[in-house]
mmCIF file of C-alpha atoms in Angstrom:
data_model
loop_
_atom_site.group_PDB
_atom_site.id
_atom_site.type_symbol
_atom_site.label_atom_id
_atom_site.label_comp_id
_atom_site.label_asym_id
_atom_site.label_seq_id
_atom_site.Cartn_x
_atom_site.Cartn_y
_atom_site.Cartn_z
ATOM 1 C CA ASP O 15 39.578 -28.460 36.337
ATOM 2 C CA CYS O 16 37.235 -25.838 34.507
ATOM 3 C CA GLY O 17 33.356 -25.319 36.011
ATOM 4 C CA TYR O 18 35.248 -25.900 39.783
ATOM 5 C CA ARG O 19 37.354 -24.255 42.040
ATOM 6 C CA PHE O 20 39.509 -25.825 44.772
ATOM 7 C CA VAL O 21 38.708 -24.932 48.311
ATOM 8 C CA GLN O 22 40.937 -26.984 51.001
ATOM 9 C CA TRP O 23 42.039 -30.353 51.965
ATOM 10 C CA ASN O 24 40.211 -31.869 55.024
ATOM 11 C CA SER O 25 40.847 -34.785 57.203
ATOM 12 C CA ASN O 26 38.209 -36.216 58.954
ATOM 13 C CA SER O 27 35.953 -33.552 58.136
ATOM 14 C CA THR O 28 37.974 -30.728 59.563
ATOM 15 C CA LEU O 29 40.464 -28.600 57.771
ATOM 16 C CA ALA O 30 43.786 -29.856 57.156
ATOM 17 C CA SER O 31 45.030 -27.093 54.663
ATOM 18 C CA ALA O 32 43.982 -24.808 51.984
ATOM 19 C CA ASP O 33 47.182 -24.974 50.552
ATOM 20 C CA ASN O 34 47.434 -26.342 46.810
ATOM 21 C CA PRO O 35 49.797 -28.062 46.531
ATOM 22 C CA TYR O 36 49.905 -28.953 50.094
ATOM 23 C CA SER O 37 53.090 -30.742 51.435
ATOM 24 C CA PHE O 38 53.220 -32.154 54.793
ATOM 25 C CA ILE O 39 55.076 -34.903 56.684
ATOM 26 C CA VAL O 40 53.716 -38.740 56.875
ATOM 27 C CA THR O 41 53.890 -40.142 59.995
ATOM 28 C CA LYS O 42 50.838 -42.219 60.045
ATOM 29 C CA ASP O 43 48.065 -43.521 58.006
ATOM 30 C CA THR O 44 46.103 -40.550 56.661
ATOM 31 C CA THR O 45 42.977 -39.904 54.460
ATOM 32 C CA LEU O 46 42.773 -36.551 52.985
ATOM 33 C CA THR O 47 39.806 -35.148 51.178
ATOM 34 C CA ALA O 48 40.108 -32.478 48.851
ATOM 35 C CA VAL O 49 37.174 -30.332 48.395
ATOM 36 C CA PHE O 50 35.870 -28.225 45.310
ATOM 37 C CA GLU O 51 33.171 -25.854 45.043
ATOM 38 C CA ALA O 52 31.304 -25.466 41.572
ATOM 39 C CA VAL O 53 31.836 -21.760 39.695
ATOM 40 C CA ALA O 54 30.451 -19.801 37.566
ATOM 41 C CA THR O 55 30.957 -20.147 33.696
ATOM 42 C CA THR O 56 28.072 -17.576 32.793
ATOM 43 C CA GLY O 57 27.806 -13.736 33.756
ATOM 44 C CA ILE O 58 31.872 -13.894 34.417
ATOM 45 C CA GLN O 59 32.708 -9.862 34.354
ATOM 46 C CA GLN O 60 36.495 -9.148 33.568
ATOM 47 C CA GLU O 61 37.897 -5.853 32.672
ATOM 48 C CA CYS O 62 39.721 -5.032 29.129
ATOM 49 C CA SER O 63 42.424 -3.027 28.280
ATOM 50 C CA THR O 64 40.300 -0.340 27.057
ATOM 51 C CA GLY O 65 38.736 0.168 30.666
ATOM 52 C CA GLN O 66 35.591 -1.297 29.581
ATOM 53 C CA THR O 67 33.703 -4.091 32.194
ATOM 54 C CA LEU O 68 33.018 -7.126 30.144
ATOM 55 C CA ILE O 69 30.736 -10.013 30.361
ATOM 56 C CA TYR O 70 31.122 -13.763 29.246
ATOM 57 C CA SER O 71 30.378 -17.039 29.505
ATOM 58 C CA VAL O 72 32.968 -19.937 29.029
ATOM 59 C CA ASP O 73 32.460 -23.642 27.481
ATOM 60 C CA CYS O 74 34.824 -26.139 29.558
ATOM 61 C CA SER O 75 35.209 -28.647 26.628
ATOM 62 C CA SER O 76 36.077 -26.399 24.168
ATOM 63 C CA ARG O 77 38.225 -24.134 26.460
ATOM 64 C CA THR O 78 36.278 -20.777 24.445
ATOM 65 C CA ALA O 79 34.385 -17.831 25.698
ATOM 66 C CA THR O 80 31.575 -16.097 24.488
ATOM 67 C CA LEU O 81 31.599 -12.269 24.950
ATOM 68 C CA THR O 82 27.788 -11.821 25.694
ATOM 69 C CA GLY O 83 27.586 -8.233 27.595
ATOM 70 C CA HIS O 84 29.101 -5.334 29.056
ATOM 71 C CA GLY O 85 29.088 -3.338 32.303
ATOM 72 C CA ASP O 86 27.653 0.197 33.261
ATOM 73 C CA ASN O 87 30.507 1.701 31.520
ATOM 74 C CA CYS O 88 30.431 1.186 27.677
ATOM 75 C CA THR O 89 31.613 4.392 26.607
ATOM 76 C CA GLY O 90 35.148 5.222 24.672
ATOM 77 C CA THR O 91 36.782 2.999 21.892
ATOM 78 C CA LEU O 92 36.902 -0.537 22.610
ATOM 79 C CA ALA O 93 39.321 -3.095 22.274
ATOM 80 C CA ILE O 94 37.856 -7.006 22.408
ATOM 81 C CA PRO O 95 40.993 -9.202 23.897
ATOM 82 C CA GLU O 96 41.560 -12.337 22.259
ATOM 83 C CA SER O 97 41.237 -14.575 25.245
ATOM 84 C CA ILE O 98 40.536 -14.544 28.826
ATOM 85 C CA ILE O 99 41.833 -16.061 32.162
ATOM 86 C CA VAL O 100 39.535 -17.693 34.701
ATOM 87 C CA ASN O 101 40.614 -19.249 37.651
ATOM 88 C CA GLY O 102 43.581 -20.057 35.932
ATOM 89 C CA ILE O 103 42.300 -21.315 32.707
ATOM 90 C CA GLU O 104 42.742 -19.626 29.760
ATOM 91 C CA PHE O 105 40.193 -19.496 27.317
ATOM 92 C CA SER O 106 39.892 -18.338 23.884
ATOM 93 C CA VAL O 107 37.248 -15.634 22.988
ATOM 94 C CA THR O 108 35.419 -16.842 19.515
ATOM 95 C CA ALA O 109 32.368 -15.479 19.525
ATOM 96 C CA ILE O 110 29.939 -11.811 20.660
ATOM 97 C CA GLY O 111 26.476 -12.908 21.202
ATOM 98 C CA GLY O 112 23.788 -11.085 20.316
ATOM 99 C CA ASP O 113 22.319 -7.875 21.473
ATOM 100 C CA ALA O 114 26.048 -8.008 23.486
ATOM 101 C CA PHE O 115 26.406 -4.413 22.950
ATOM 102 C CA LYS O 116 23.165 -3.004 21.642
ATOM 103 C CA ASP O 117 22.626 0.441 22.187
ATOM 104 C CA CYS O 118 25.994 1.527 23.168
ATOM 105 C CA SER O 119 26.138 4.854 21.697
ATOM 106 C CA GLY O 120 28.657 5.687 24.134
ATOM 107 C CA LEU O 121 31.347 3.487 22.438
ATOM 108 C CA THR O 122 33.391 5.907 20.074
ATOM 109 C CA GLY O 123 35.924 5.855 17.456
ATOM 110 C CA ALA O 124 37.950 2.377 16.365
ATOM 111 C CA LEU O 125 36.263 -0.835 17.053
ATOM 112 C CA THR O 126 38.935 -3.657 16.781
ATOM 113 C CA ILE O 127 37.866 -7.253 16.653
ATOM 114 C CA PRO O 128 40.213 -10.225 17.195
ATOM 115 C CA ASN O 129 41.473 -12.662 14.926
ATOM 116 C CA SER O 130 39.869 -15.138 17.660
ATOM 117 C CA ILE O 131 36.229 -14.247 16.874
ATOM 118 C CA THR O 132 34.401 -16.206 14.699
ATOM 119 C CA THR O 133 30.873 -15.305 15.414
ATOM 120 C CA ILE O 134 29.257 -12.240 16.076
ATOM 121 C CA GLY O 135 25.734 -12.145 16.805
ATOM 122 C CA ILE O 136 22.479 -11.009 15.432
ATOM 123 C CA GLN O 137 21.744 -7.277 16.339
ATOM 124 C CA ALA O 138 25.517 -7.381 18.605
ATOM 125 C CA PHE O 139 26.240 -3.684 17.705
ATOM 126 C CA ARG O 140 23.115 -2.387 16.462
ATOM 127 C CA ASP O 141 22.706 1.370 17.700
ATOM 128 C CA CYS O 142 26.089 2.127 18.380
ATOM 129 C CA HIS O 143 25.909 5.150 16.853
ATOM 130 C CA ASN O 144 29.781 6.892 17.205
ATOM 131 C CA ILE O 145 31.525 3.810 16.147
ATOM 132 C CA THR O 146 33.744 5.207 13.233
ATOM 133 C CA THR O 147 35.504 2.086 11.988
ATOM 134 C CA VAL O 148 35.706 -1.737 12.568
ATOM 135 C CA THR O 149 38.180 -4.195 12.062
ATOM 136 C CA LEU O 150 36.867 -7.656 11.441
ATOM 137 C CA SER O 151 38.214 -10.498 12.645
ATOM 138 C CA ASN O 152 40.349 -12.600 9.594
ATOM 139 C CA SER O 153 38.727 -15.780 10.926
ATOM 140 C CA LEU O 154 35.174 -14.545 10.659
ATOM 141 C CA THR O 155 32.651 -16.968 9.526
ATOM 142 C CA GLU O 156 29.091 -15.720 11.117
ATOM 143 C CA LEU O 157 28.015 -12.272 11.182
ATOM 144 C CA GLY O 158 24.258 -12.403 12.255
ATOM 145 C CA ARG O 159 21.301 -10.213 10.928
ATOM 146 C CA TYR O 160 21.532 -6.267 11.915
ATOM 147 C CA ALA O 161 24.523 -6.671 13.443
ATOM 148 C CA PHE O 162 26.164 -3.158 13.024
ATOM 149 C CA SER O 163 22.721 -1.551 11.770
ATOM 150 C CA PHE O 164 22.022 2.067 12.733
ATOM 151 C CA CYS O 165 25.636 2.774 13.109
ATOM 152 C CA TYR O 166 25.006 6.127 11.718
ATOM 153 C CA ASN O 167 28.687 7.329 11.955
ATOM 154 C CA LEU O 168 30.772 4.416 10.722
ATOM 155 C CA GLY O 169 32.647 5.139 7.703
ATOM 156 C CA SER O 170 35.124 2.210 6.999
ATOM 157 C CA ILE O 171 34.229 -1.401 6.870
ATOM 158 C CA VAL O 172 36.604 -4.299 5.176
ATOM 159 C CA ILE O 173 34.515 -7.729 4.636
ATOM 160 C CA PRO O 174 37.374 -10.535 5.331
ATOM 161 C CA SER O 175 37.714 -13.153 3.143
ATOM 162 C CA SER O 176 36.930 -15.675 5.737
ATOM 163 C CA LEU O 177 33.155 -14.696 5.165
ATOM 164 C CA THR O 178 30.753 -16.538 2.317
ATOM 165 C CA GLU O 179 27.705 -15.110 3.414
ATOM 166 C CA LEU O 180 26.099 -12.317 4.921
ATOM 167 C CA SER O 181 22.649 -12.732 7.230
ATOM 168 C CA GLY O 182 20.179 -9.572 5.870
ATOM 169 C CA ASN O 183 20.615 -6.013 7.026
ATOM 170 C CA THR O 184 23.697 -6.250 8.600
ATOM 171 C CA PHE O 185 24.695 -2.980 8.064
ATOM 172 C CA TYR O 186 21.299 -1.260 7.267
ATOM 173 C CA GLU O 187 21.436 2.729 7.565
ATOM 174 C CA CYS O 188 25.100 2.816 8.507
ATOM 175 C CA ARG O 189 24.570 6.274 6.520
ATOM 176 C CA SER O 190 28.639 7.271 6.579
ATOM 177 C CA ILE O 191 29.662 4.051 4.273
ATOM 178 C CA THR O 192 31.285 5.761 1.398
ATOM 179 C CA SER O 193 32.641 2.771 -0.270
ATOM 180 C CA LEU O 194 31.885 -1.103 -0.211
ATOM 181 C CA HIS O 195 34.043 -3.826 -1.963
ATOM 182 C CA ILE O 196 32.912 -7.631 -1.821
ATOM 183 C CA PRO O 197 35.804 -10.196 -2.094
ATOM 184 C CA ALA O 198 35.655 -13.146 -4.407
ATOM 185 C CA THR O 199 34.186 -15.232 -1.054
ATOM 186 C CA LEU O 200 31.326 -13.097 -0.213
ATOM 187 C CA THR O 201 28.474 -15.371 -2.154
ATOM 188 C CA SER O 202 25.358 -14.882 -0.053
ATOM 189 C CA ILE O 203 24.091 -11.269 0.109
ATOM 190 C CA SER O 204 20.659 -10.131 1.644
ATOM 191 C CA GLN O 205 19.676 -6.439 1.204
ATOM 192 C CA ASP O 206 22.732 -6.046 3.776
ATOM 193 C CA PHE O 207 23.433 -2.503 2.736
ATOM 194 C CA ASP O 208 19.928 -1.113 2.748
ATOM 195 C CA ARG O 209 19.992 2.816 3.238
ATOM 196 C CA CYS O 210 23.644 2.999 3.070
ATOM 197 C CA SER O 211 23.161 6.383 2.086
ATOM 198 C CA GLY O 212 26.671 7.641 1.835
ATOM 199 C CA LEU O 213 27.789 5.029 -0.898
ATOM 200 C CA THR O 214 29.341 6.343 -3.738
ATOM 201 C CA THR O 215 31.838 3.295 -4.625
ATOM 202 C CA ILE O 216 30.800 -0.354 -5.007
ATOM 203 C CA THR O 217 32.993 -2.893 -6.519
ATOM 204 C CA VAL O 218 33.062 -7.103 -6.750
ATOM 205 C CA ASP O 219 35.947 -8.817 -6.622
ATOM 206 C CA ALA O 220 36.650 -10.254 -10.607
ATOM 207 C CA ASP O 221 37.138 -13.713 -8.896
ATOM 208 C CA ASN O 222 33.801 -13.767 -7.444
ATOM 209 C CA PRO O 223 31.926 -16.420 -8.791
ATOM 210 C CA VAL O 224 28.159 -15.058 -7.813
ATOM 211 C CA TYR O 225 28.345 -11.508 -8.389
ATOM 212 C CA ASP O 226 29.905 -8.879 -10.474
ATOM 213 C CA SER O 227 29.893 -4.711 -10.780
ATOM 214 C CA ARG O 228 30.284 -4.915 -14.844
ATOM 215 C CA ASN O 229 30.832 -1.786 -16.859
ATOM 216 C CA ASN O 230 32.461 0.013 -13.409
ATOM 217 C CA CYS O 231 28.737 0.315 -13.077
ATOM 218 C CA ASN O 232 29.380 1.329 -8.847
ATOM 219 C CA ALA O 233 26.481 -1.642 -8.088
ATOM 220 C CA ILE O 234 26.208 -5.448 -7.146
ATOM 221 C CA ILE O 235 24.531 -7.505 -9.963
ATOM 222 C CA LYS O 236 23.724 -11.134 -9.628
ATOM 223 C CA THR O 237 25.550 -12.507 -12.574
ATOM 224 C CA THR O 238 23.332 -15.333 -13.847
ATOM 225 C CA THR O 239 19.883 -13.380 -13.598
ATOM 226 C CA ASN O 240 21.578 -10.109 -14.554
ATOM 227 C CA THR O 241 19.704 -8.574 -11.448
ATOM 228 C CA LEU O 242 20.879 -5.288 -9.811
ATOM 229 C CA VAL O 243 20.921 -6.057 -6.364
ATOM 230 C CA GLN O 244 22.918 -2.989 -4.365
ATOM 231 C CA GLY O 245 22.996 0.562 -5.874
ATOM 232 C CA CYS O 246 24.151 3.554 -4.867
ATOM 233 C CA GLN O 247 24.018 7.279 -6.041
ATOM 234 C CA THR O 248 26.405 6.870 -8.261
ATOM 235 C CA THR O 249 25.225 4.069 -9.966
ATOM 236 C CA VAL O 250 24.903 3.464 -13.772
ATOM 237 C CA ILE O 251 22.559 0.714 -14.701
ATOM 238 C CA PRO O 252 24.373 -1.495 -17.174
ATOM 239 C CA THR O 253 21.785 -2.416 -20.215
ATOM 240 C CA SER O 254 22.682 -5.803 -19.762
ATOM 241 C CA VAL O 255 20.695 -5.723 -16.575
ATOM 242 C CA THR O 256 17.258 -7.308 -16.866
ATOM 243 C CA ALA O 257 16.145 -6.680 -13.217
ATOM 244 C CA ILE O 258 16.128 -4.502 -10.583
ATOM 245 C CA GLY O 259 16.181 -6.386 -7.408
ATOM 246 C CA ALA O 260 13.939 -5.726 -4.135
ATOM 247 C CA SER O 261 15.089 -2.866 -2.219
ATOM 248 C CA ALA O 262 18.374 -2.046 -4.284
ATOM 249 C CA PHE O 263 18.119 1.548 -4.065
ATOM 250 C CA ASP O 264 16.366 1.639 -0.808
ATOM 251 C CA GLY O 265 17.006 4.822 1.118
ATOM 252 C CA GLN O 266 19.280 6.361 -1.333
ATOM 253 C CA THR O 267 18.416 9.472 -0.391
ATOM 254 C CA ASN O 268 21.529 11.088 -2.439
ATOM 255 C CA LEU O 269 20.081 9.557 -5.571
ATOM 256 C CA THR O 270 18.585 11.986 -7.554
ATOM 257 C CA SER O 271 18.129 10.770 -10.971
ATOM 258 C CA ILE O 272 18.828 7.585 -13.144
ATOM 259 C CA GLU O 273 17.832 6.012 -16.205
ATOM 260 C CA ILE O 274 16.605 2.629 -16.272
ATOM 261 C CA PRO O 275 17.552 1.010 -19.773
ATOM 262 C CA SER O 276 15.065 -0.667 -21.949
ATOM 263 C CA SER O 277 16.608 -4.043 -20.906
ATOM 264 C CA VAL O 278 15.063 -3.969 -17.819
ATOM 265 C CA THR O 279 11.602 -6.100 -17.433
ATOM 266 C CA THR O 280 11.063 -6.111 -13.371
ATOM 267 C CA ILE O 281 11.404 -3.338 -10.735
ATOM 268 C CA GLY O 282 11.288 -5.175 -7.372
ATOM 269 C CA GLU O 283 9.519 -4.341 -4.308
ATOM 270 C CA TYR O 284 11.142 -1.111 -2.133
ATOM 271 C CA ALA O 285 13.382 -0.785 -5.053
ATOM 272 C CA PHE O 286 13.692 2.822 -4.860
ATOM 273 C CA SER O 287 11.742 3.571 -1.656
ATOM 274 C CA GLY O 288 13.071 6.363 0.217
ATOM 275 C CA SER O 289 15.514 7.666 -2.509
ATOM 276 C CA GLY O 290 16.009 11.242 -3.566
ATOM 277 C CA LEU O 291 14.360 10.716 -6.992
ATOM 278 C CA THR O 292 12.506 13.837 -8.290
ATOM 279 C CA SER O 293 11.369 11.907 -11.176
ATOM 280 C CA MET O 294 11.214 8.951 -13.335
ATOM 281 C CA ILE O 295 10.260 7.320 -16.917
ATOM 282 C CA ILE O 296 9.904 3.707 -16.315
ATOM 283 C CA PRO O 297 10.600 2.063 -19.843
ATOM 284 C CA GLN O 298 8.078 0.489 -21.941
ATOM 285 C CA SER O 299 10.008 -2.981 -21.685
ATOM 286 C CA VAL O 300 8.781 -2.988 -18.039
ATOM 287 C CA THR O 301 5.934 -5.528 -16.819
ATOM 288 C CA SER O 302 5.966 -5.959 -13.174
ATOM 289 C CA ILE O 303 6.417 -3.235 -10.603
ATOM 290 C CA GLY O 304 7.031 -4.650 -6.826
ATOM 291 C CA HIS O 305 4.685 -2.943 -4.013
ATOM 292 C CA SER O 306 6.418 0.042 -2.240
ATOM 293 C CA ALA O 307 8.976 0.213 -5.220
ATOM 294 C CA PHE O 308 8.451 4.195 -4.769
ATOM 295 C CA TYR O 309 7.390 4.450 -1.498
ATOM 296 C CA TYR O 310 8.196 7.430 0.610
ATOM 297 C CA CYS O 311 10.359 9.160 -2.349
ATOM 298 C CA LEU O 312 9.640 12.642 -0.585
ATOM 299 C CA SER O 313 11.354 14.620 -3.166
ATOM 300 C CA MET O 314 9.808 13.007 -6.669
ATOM 301 C CA GLN O 315 7.363 15.338 -8.743
ATOM 302 C CA SER O 316 6.822 13.489 -11.713
ATOM 303 C CA VAL O 317 6.410 10.229 -13.304
ATOM 304 C CA VAL O 318 5.723 8.277 -16.453
ATOM 305 C CA ILE O 319 4.050 4.661 -16.240
ATOM 306 C CA PRO O 320 4.126 2.920 -19.513
ATOM 307 C CA ASN O 321 1.281 1.108 -21.452
ATOM 308 C CA THR O 322 2.773 -2.091 -19.932
ATOM 309 C CA ILE O 323 1.801 -2.223 -16.648
ATOM 310 C CA ASP O 324 -1.621 -3.166 -15.972
ATOM 311 C CA GLU O 325 -1.733 -3.009 -12.463
ATOM 312 C CA LEU O 326 -0.175 -1.182 -9.423
ATOM 313 C CA GLU O 327 0.793 -2.457 -6.292
ATOM 314 C CA PHE O 328 -0.549 -1.355 -2.612
ATOM 315 C CA MET O 329 1.735 1.554 -1.652
ATOM 316 C CA LEU O 330 3.608 1.870 -4.729
ATOM 317 C CA PHE O 331 3.872 5.570 -4.623
ATOM 318 C CA ASP O 332 2.705 6.096 -0.886
ATOM 319 C CA ASP O 333 3.877 9.085 0.384
ATOM 320 C CA CYS O 334 5.404 10.700 -2.602
ATOM 321 C CA ARG O 335 3.890 14.208 -1.045
ATOM 322 C CA SER O 336 5.460 16.094 -3.663
ATOM 323 C CA LEU O 337 3.944 14.255 -6.968
ATOM 324 C CA GLN O 338 2.416 16.734 -9.134
ATOM 325 C CA SER O 339 2.390 14.967 -12.599
ATOM 326 C CA ILE O 340 1.354 11.511 -13.350
ATOM 327 C CA THR O 341 1.655 9.968 -16.823
ATOM 328 C CA CYS O 342 0.277 6.705 -17.551
ATOM 329 C CA MET O 343 -0.080 5.724 -21.022
ATOM 330 C CA ALA O 344 -2.131 2.161 -20.350
ATOM 331 C CA GLU O 345 -5.559 2.641 -22.583
ATOM 332 C CA ASN O 346 -7.271 0.463 -19.681
ATOM 333 C CA PRO O 347 -6.502 1.878 -16.616
ATOM 334 C CA PRO O 348 -4.058 0.005 -14.492
ATOM 335 C CA ALA O 349 -6.090 -1.732 -11.308
ATOM 336 C CA VAL O 350 -4.975 0.374 -8.162
ATOM 337 C CA SER O 351 -4.275 -0.794 -4.724
ATOM 338 C CA TRP O 352 -6.673 1.513 -1.950
ATOM 339 C CA SER O 353 -2.681 2.344 -0.653
ATOM 340 C CA THR O 354 -1.395 2.986 -4.108
ATOM 341 C CA PHE O 355 -1.525 7.031 -3.501
ATOM 342 C CA ILE O 356 -1.645 7.352 -0.186
ATOM 343 C CA GLU O 357 -0.701 11.291 0.596
ATOM 344 C CA VAL O 358 -0.086 11.879 -2.877
ATOM 345 C CA PRO O 359 -1.588 15.479 -3.441
ATOM 346 C CA SER O 360 -5.143 15.149 -5.131
ATOM 347 C CA PRO O 361 -4.382 18.161 -7.045
ATOM 348 C CA ALA O 362 -1.771 16.108 -8.696
ATOM 349 C CA VAL O 363 -2.308 16.115 -12.869
ATOM 350 C CA ILE O 364 -3.026 12.582 -14.041
ATOM 351 C CA ASN O 365 -2.169 12.673 -18.007
ATOM 352 C CA VAL O 366 -4.053 9.801 -19.609
ATOM 353 C CA PRO O 367 -4.105 8.450 -23.363
ATOM 354 C CA CYS O 368 -6.164 10.117 -25.726
ATOM 355 C CA GLY O 369 -10.022 9.600 -25.265
ATOM 356 C CA LYS O 370 -9.357 8.052 -21.871
ATOM 357 C CA VAL O 371 -10.334 10.436 -19.718
ATOM 358 C CA SER O 372 -13.805 8.991 -18.837
ATOM 359 C CA ALA O 373 -12.424 5.425 -18.126
ATOM 360 C CA TYR O 374 -9.946 7.033 -15.702
ATOM 361 C CA ARG O 375 -12.522 8.818 -13.508
ATOM 362 C CA ASN O 376 -14.815 6.066 -13.337
ATOM 363 C CA VAL O 377 -12.143 3.755 -11.816
ATOM 364 C CA ASP O 378 -11.591 3.290 -8.186
ATOM 365 C CA GLY O 379 -8.094 4.847 -7.023
ATOM 366 C CA TRP O 380 -7.925 7.213 -10.336
ATOM 367 C CA SER O 381 -10.794 8.881 -9.420
ATOM 368 C CA ASP O 382 -10.045 10.280 -6.323
ATOM 369 C CA PHE O 383 -7.757 12.808 -8.613
ATOM 370 C CA ASP O 384 -9.274 16.207 -9.495
ATOM 371 C CA ASN O 385 -7.304 16.794 -12.082
ATOM 372 C CA ILE O 386 -7.336 14.267 -15.364
ATOM 373 C CA GLN O 387 -6.627 15.066 -18.726
ATOM 374 C CA GLU O 388 -5.581 13.612 -21.692
ATOM 375 C CA VAL O 389 -1.927 13.847 -22.477
ATOM 376 C CA VAL O 390 -0.448 16.784 -24.994
ATOM 377 C CA GLY O 391 -0.756 15.501 -28.606
ATOM 378 C CA CYS O 392 -4.196 14.324 -28.740
ATOM 379 C CA PRO O 393 -5.631 15.287 -31.965
ATOM 380 C CA ARG O 394 -8.260 18.252 -32.084
ATOM 381 C CA THR O 395 -10.832 19.504 -34.687
ATOM 382 C CA VAL O 396 -10.972 22.869 -35.976
ATOM 383 C CA SER O 397 -14.294 23.358 -37.461
ATOM 384 C CA VAL O 398 -16.000 27.175 -38.873
ATOM 385 C CA ASP O 399 -19.024 28.353 -39.935
ATOM 386 C CA VAL O 400 -19.307 30.745 -42.441
ATOM 387 C CA ASN O 401 -22.287 33.269 -41.685
ATOM 388 C CA ASP O 402 -23.022 33.350 -45.683
ATOM 389 C CA PRO O 403 -21.137 30.929 -47.789
ATOM 390 C CA SER O 404 -22.217 33.102 -50.816
ATOM 391 C CA MET O 405 -19.884 36.075 -49.251
ATOM 392 C CA GLY O 406 -16.622 33.866 -49.234
ATOM 393 C CA THR O 407 -14.950 30.799 -47.499
ATOM 394 C CA VAL O 408 -12.594 30.143 -45.220
ATOM 395 C CA SER O 409 -9.331 27.999 -45.120
ATOM 396 C CA GLY O 410 -7.285 26.245 -42.128
ATOM 397 C CA ASP O 411 -10.085 24.054 -40.633
ATOM 398 C CA GLY O 412 -9.290 20.506 -39.992
ATOM 399 C CA THR O 413 -7.452 18.111 -37.781
ATOM 400 C CA TYR O 414 -4.651 19.341 -35.486
ATOM 401 C CA THR O 415 -2.302 17.768 -32.853
ATOM 402 C CA GLY O 416 -3.251 18.857 -29.290
ATOM 403 C CA GLY O 417 -0.904 21.857 -28.373
ATOM 404 C CA ALA O 418 -0.263 22.833 -32.618
ATOM 405 C CA THR O 419 -1.066 26.418 -34.000
ATOM 406 C CA ALA O 420 -4.186 26.672 -36.176
ATOM 407 C CA THR O 421 -4.477 29.496 -38.871
ATOM 408 C CA LEU O 422 -7.673 30.470 -40.430
ATOM 409 C CA THR O 423 -7.584 32.319 -43.232
ATOM 410 C CA ALA O 424 -10.692 33.893 -44.588
#
């Protein structure tokens, strides 16, 4: 049976025959002993139809096999078989183990995963940079964390209706995926498309009970909380959204501008980190911004922070190396972490409310900047002295808005 292999028939401890079945003419009382030996159930190597040597483990009770790894020839297109034969016994290939094809950059083109597969393990195809398309099993019920992460050239993926959840970062930094459709059955997503910078189209099945893509917004929104959990370079944030979730636009390098509507009150951690934003106006409605929300926005040149924010979390603008103008409308300088503005150039102009320059200069973090000034529009007083009032008068003195033109007449 499975796990053992017939070796021979013995008679009185000597070889009678290695045939199986064994036929002979009975002439006397005879006792024969069937001799078996254990065979491996792990590390089983077989060549598949596309030429690669694949390594399996088998489960004798369920007659199933797990693809656990590969030989040295991990190149070309790969078609994983639905079943294998071991010692005359057929095993259905139902799982691909964790790390099974990790770092197989030699795999190219289309990857075919048969419908017998129900489970793909953690990092199973991580760093397979040259896979271009994946056909997932229609029986797939489990897709592990980082399963297809860093597959830079993966441009097409169809999520089967058999999947109800993704484990987290499943397609992390798959830069070539351009379109994404969430089926009605997929009800749990956990930052699974972070840094998929090529995305231009995102849709959600209308029958999905958890997520939606209302108003053709090219985003995934959690319906009950109105939280945008995944966006892309073409996203238009609907006015019904109240929160931008953690990492929602993380790594969207082709996103250069976006308007945050006044319905939004919360911006999550890493929400726009690594994006291509060149400027950002945070609306007055926002009262909370998570740490690292704008981390590594290398192209960002200006940002406006409303007076509703009393703390700027750690690494909020870390590595925003092009930032030239920061306008903070809070009368009381928001508390900042030592890492809030790391790598922001100290010559950046800090614009603060009228009469608050000294307040900002006396607060750690803000005081690191050399150029703190009042916002344009602060009131200014123009006064005139006359050397001899008996000789004439001057009109035009008084209070002006900063930037206005004063005209004096004598």
